[in-house]
mmCIF file of C-alpha atoms in Angstrom:
data_model
loop_
_atom_site.group_PDB
_atom_site.id
_atom_site.type_symbol
_atom_site.label_atom_id
_atom_site.label_comp_id
_atom_site.label_asym_id
_atom_site.label_seq_id
_atom_site.Cartn_x
_atom_site.Cartn_y
_atom_site.Cartn_z
ATOM 1 C CA UNK Y 1 1.604 -114.203 -26.775
ATOM 2 C CA UNK Y 2 2.206 -113.433 -23.274
ATOM 3 C CA UNK Y 3 5.341 -111.865 -24.432
ATOM 4 C CA UNK Y 4 3.698 -109.926 -27.149
ATOM 5 C CA UNK Y 5 1.078 -108.752 -24.710
ATOM 6 C CA UNK Y 6 3.886 -107.522 -22.257
ATOM 7 C CA UNK Y 7 5.695 -105.912 -25.081
ATOM 8 C CA UNK Y 8 2.542 -104.283 -25.964
ATOM 9 C CA UNK Y 9 1.813 -103.315 -22.491
ATOM 10 C CA UNK Y 10 5.258 -101.803 -22.168
ATOM 11 C CA UNK Y 11 4.791 -99.816 -25.425
ATOM 12 C CA UNK Y 12 1.329 -98.740 -24.309
ATOM 13 C CA UNK Y 13 2.878 -97.924 -20.914
ATOM 14 C CA UNK Y 14 5.576 -96.000 -22.633
ATOM 15 C CA UNK Y 15 3.133 -94.196 -24.995
ATOM 16 C CA UNK Y 16 0.934 -93.232 -22.001
ATOM 17 C CA UNK Y 17 4.074 -92.036 -20.075
ATOM 18 C CA UNK Y 18 5.000 -89.987 -23.462
ATOM 19 C CA UNK Y 19 1.320 -88.786 -23.695
ATOM 20 C CA UNK Y 20 1.340 -87.859 -20.001
ATOM 21 C CA UNK Y 21 4.640 -85.988 -20.333
ATOM 22 C CA UNK Y 22 3.218 -84.396 -23.657
ATOM 23 C CA UNK Y 23 -0.094 -83.488 -21.741
ATOM 24 C CA UNK Y 24 2.156 -81.975 -18.924
ATOM 25 C CA UNK Y 25 4.254 -80.126 -21.395
ATOM 26 C CA UNK Y 26 0.996 -78.873 -22.886
ATOM 27 C CA UNK Y 27 -0.584 -77.886 -19.502
ATOM 28 C CA UNK Y 28 3.029 -76.069 -18.860
ATOM 29 C CA UNK Y 29 2.876 -74.640 -22.412
ATOM 30 C CA UNK Y 30 -0.590 -73.507 -21.716
ATOM 31 C CA UNK Y 31 0.286 -72.169 -18.374
ATOM 32 C CA UNK Y 32 3.496 -70.331 -19.917
ATOM 33 C CA UNK Y 33 0.987 -69.002 -22.663
ATOM 34 C CA UNK Y 34 -1.332 -67.777 -20.323
ATOM 35 C CA UNK Y 35 1.391 -65.830 -18.396
ATOM 36 C CA UNK Y 36 2.708 -64.695 -21.780
ATOM 37 C CA UNK Y 37 -0.846 -63.559 -22.645
ATOM 38 C CA UNK Y 38 -1.457 -62.033 -19.257
ATOM 39 C CA UNK Y 39 1.855 -60.126 -19.707
ATOM 40 C CA UNK Y 40 1.125 -59.103 -23.104
ATOM 41 C CA UNK Y 41 -2.312 -57.859 -21.823
ATOM 42 C CA UNK Y 42 -0.607 -56.044 -19.114
ATOM 43 C CA UNK Y 43 2.082 -54.460 -21.669
ATOM 44 C CA UNK Y 44 -1.022 -53.384 -23.643
ATOM 45 C CA UNK Y 45 -2.652 -51.787 -20.536
ATOM 46 C CA UNK Y 46 0.714 -50.284 -19.512
ATOM 47 C CA UNK Y 47 1.194 -48.951 -22.867
ATOM 48 C CA UNK Y 48 -2.335 -47.413 -22.905
ATOM 49 C CA UNK Y 49 -1.650 -45.894 -19.422
ATOM 50 C CA UNK Y 50 1.808 -44.556 -20.696
ATOM 51 C CA UNK Y 51 -0.194 -43.132 -23.707
ATOM 52 C CA UNK Y 52 -2.596 -41.585 -21.444
ATOM 53 C CA UNK Y 53 -0.035 -40.096 -19.155
ATOM 54 C CA UNK Y 54 1.887 -38.882 -22.167
ATOM 55 C CA UNK Y 55 -1.335 -37.067 -23.404
ATOM 56 C CA UNK Y 56 -1.636 -35.622 -19.839
ATOM 57 C CA UNK Y 57 1.988 -34.785 -19.701
ATOM 58 C CA UNK Y 58 1.630 -32.919 -23.058
ATOM 59 C CA UNK Y 59 -1.437 -31.104 -21.627
ATOM 60 C CA UNK Y 60 0.497 -30.226 -18.675
ATOM 61 C CA UNK Y 61 3.537 -29.234 -20.558
ATOM 62 C CA UNK Y 62 0.907 -27.034 -22.820
ATOM 63 C CA UNK Y 63 -0.614 -25.446 -19.665
ATOM 64 C CA UNK Y 64 2.813 -24.819 -18.342
ATOM 65 C CA UNK Y 65 3.832 -23.037 -21.579
ATOM 66 C CA UNK Y 66 0.655 -20.955 -21.455
ATOM 67 C CA UNK Y 67 1.266 -20.415 -17.749
ATOM 68 C CA UNK Y 68 4.741 -19.251 -18.576
ATOM 69 C CA UNK Y 69 3.604 -16.875 -21.509
ATOM 70 C CA UNK Y 70 1.081 -15.434 -18.893
ATOM 71 C CA UNK Y 71 3.806 -14.994 -16.318
ATOM 72 C CA UNK Y 72 5.896 -13.199 -18.874
ATOM 73 C CA UNK Y 73 2.858 -11.092 -19.533
ATOM 74 C CA UNK Y 74 2.248 -10.427 -15.767
ATOM 75 C CA UNK Y 75 5.974 -9.811 -15.302
ATOM 76 C CA UNK Y 76 5.882 -7.163 -18.243
ATOM 77 C CA UNK Y 77 2.910 -5.531 -16.446
ATOM 78 C CA UNK Y 78 4.566 -5.821 -13.155
ATOM 79 C CA UNK Y 79 7.646 -4.031 -14.517
ATOM 80 C CA UNK Y 80 5.525 -1.414 -16.037
ATOM 81 C CA UNK Y 81 3.499 -1.027 -12.608
ATOM 82 C CA UNK Y 82 6.866 -0.600 -10.894
ATOM 83 C CA UNK Y 83 8.111 1.856 -13.255
ATOM 84 C CA UNK Y 84 4.835 3.755 -12.859
ATOM 85 C CA UNK Y 85 5.245 3.555 -9.047
ATOM 86 C CA UNK Y 86 8.770 4.847 -9.307
ATOM 87 C CA UNK Y 87 7.602 7.753 -11.221
ATOM 88 C CA UNK Y 88 4.777 8.406 -8.829
ATOM 89 C CA UNK Y 89 7.135 8.013 -6.014
ATOM 90 C CA UNK Y 90 9.626 10.479 -7.867
ATOM 91 C CA UNK Y 91 6.720 12.962 -8.379
ATOM 92 C CA UNK Y 92 5.580 12.459 -4.817
ATOM 93 C CA UNK Y 93 9.122 13.185 -3.564
ATOM 94 C CA UNK Y 94 9.392 16.339 -5.571
ATOM 95 C CA UNK Y 95 5.818 17.324 -4.286
ATOM 96 C CA UNK Y 96 6.894 16.457 -0.657
ATOM 97 C CA UNK Y 97 10.233 18.729 -1.393
ATOM 98 C CA UNK Y 98 8.049 21.591 -2.663
ATOM 99 C CA UNK Y 99 5.797 21.339 0.093
ATOM 100 C CA UNK Y 100 8.651 21.354 2.204
ATOM 101 C CA UNK Y 101 9.872 24.473 0.579
ATOM 102 C CA UNK Y 102 6.388 26.181 0.869
ATOM 103 C CA UNK Y 103 5.981 25.235 4.381
ATOM 104 C CA UNK Y 104 9.603 26.718 4.883
ATOM 105 C CA UNK Y 105 8.453 29.836 3.306
ATOM 106 C CA UNK Y 106 5.337 30.077 5.083
ATOM 107 C CA UNK Y 107 7.144 29.556 8.167
ATOM 108 C CA UNK Y 108 9.505 32.554 7.466
ATOM 109 C CA UNK Y 109 6.386 34.450 6.382
ATOM 110 C CA UNK Y 110 4.798 33.671 9.625
ATOM 111 C CA UNK Y 111 7.912 34.661 11.618
ATOM 112 C CA UNK Y 112 8.000 37.947 9.710
ATOM 113 C CA UNK Y 113 4.249 38.457 10.334
ATOM 114 C CA UNK Y 114 4.735 37.670 14.278
ATOM 115 C CA UNK Y 115 7.697 40.144 13.977
ATOM 116 C CA UNK Y 116 5.578 42.881 12.568
ATOM 117 C CA UNK Y 117 2.650 41.996 14.740
ATOM 118 C CA UNK Y 118 5.042 42.473 17.756
ATOM 119 C CA UNK Y 119 6.015 45.725 16.265
ATOM 120 C CA UNK Y 120 2.501 46.809 15.809
ATOM 121 C CA UNK Y 121 1.434 45.767 19.501
ATOM 122 C CA UNK Y 122 4.360 47.799 20.555
ATOM 123 C CA UNK Y 123 3.387 50.934 18.581
ATOM 124 C CA UNK Y 124 -0.131 50.289 19.899
ATOM 125 C CA UNK Y 125 1.168 50.229 23.373
ATOM 126 C CA UNK Y 126 3.148 53.361 22.834
ATOM 127 C CA UNK Y 127 -0.022 55.090 21.114
ATOM 128 C CA UNK Y 128 -2.078 54.092 24.111
ATOM 129 C CA UNK Y 129 0.453 55.321 26.476
ATOM 130 C CA UNK Y 130 0.559 58.582 24.235
ATOM 131 C CA UNK Y 131 -3.375 58.735 24.560
ATOM 132 C CA UNK Y 132 -3.167 58.343 28.198
ATOM 133 C CA UNK Y 133 -0.553 60.964 28.631
ATOM 134 C CA UNK Y 134 -2.473 63.246 26.193
ATOM 135 C CA UNK Y 135 -5.739 62.494 28.244
ATOM 136 C CA UNK Y 136 -3.883 63.557 31.632
ATOM 137 C CA UNK Y 137 -2.460 66.655 29.780
ATOM 138 C CA UNK Y 138 -6.040 67.508 28.496
ATOM 139 C CA UNK Y 139 -7.570 66.937 32.032
ATOM 140 C CA UNK Y 140 -4.755 69.295 33.340
ATOM 141 C CA UNK Y 141 -5.351 71.881 30.457
ATOM 142 C CA UNK Y 142 -9.337 71.687 31.277
ATOM 143 C CA UNK Y 143 -8.587 72.016 35.229
ATOM 144 C CA UNK Y 144 -6.127 74.902 34.276
ATOM 145 C CA UNK Y 145 -8.551 76.554 31.905
ATOM 146 C CA UNK Y 146 -11.416 76.010 34.326
ATOM 147 C CA UNK Y 147 -9.385 77.616 37.176
ATOM 148 C CA UNK Y 148 -8.272 80.511 34.600
ATOM 149 C CA UNK Y 149 -12.057 81.017 33.743
ATOM 150 C CA UNK Y 150 -12.921 80.817 37.509
ATOM 151 C CA UNK Y 151 -10.305 83.287 38.392
ATOM 152 C CA UNK Y 152 -11.568 85.587 35.246
ATOM 153 C CA UNK Y 153 -14.972 85.467 36.603
ATOM 154 C CA UNK Y 154 -13.601 86.232 40.078
ATOM 155 C CA UNK Y 155 -11.981 89.448 38.629
ATOM 156 C CA UNK Y 156 -14.789 90.387 36.783
ATOM 157 C CA UNK Y 157 -16.888 90.184 40.000
ATOM 158 C CA UNK Y 158 -14.345 92.031 41.657
ATOM 159 C CA UNK Y 159 -14.057 94.569 38.947
ATOM 160 C CA UNK Y 160 -17.876 94.941 38.905
ATOM 161 C CA UNK Y 161 -18.064 95.387 42.520
ATOM 162 C CA UNK Y 162 -15.163 98.033 42.514
ATOM 163 C CA UNK Y 163 -16.852 99.819 39.575
ATOM 164 C CA UNK Y 164 -20.140 99.684 41.316
ATOM 165 C CA UNK Y 165 -18.517 100.968 44.741
ATOM 166 C CA UNK Y 166 -17.092 103.930 42.571
ATOM 167 C CA UNK Y 167 -20.597 104.634 41.039
ATOM 168 C CA UNK Y 168 -22.130 104.654 44.378
ATOM 169 C CA UNK Y 169 -19.406 107.071 45.796
#
């Protein structure tokens, strides 16, 4: 009996060890299962994040496409503005050239008017000199005329005196 008991104890110990090993294996399985569950959960979370980032990426791509379309429109408008600016600049250049020609013509006209003005001033100076000369001649004529009249009066008085002297004789 003792032997049987020992044998039973050994079987029991062996069973306990096997149970303990199985228990440890189950604990290890539970830990691995938990790590696997955690990893699966993390993969699901990452999958959700990737899906959200993919949606955000698609939104950004859509925004970029819209931005590119707007940029193309803006570029076309800029090209049109540049063309209009070039046309305006060309027109302004033509206007400047015309203004330059007008200024050149006005300058020539001004020079001609100055020349004519100088000639007119010279003519006026000559006329004024002629007027001064004429006034001097007129004064001389008046002086001679006055002297002639005075001489005539003197002669008439002399003639009257002689005539009266003859009458009195």
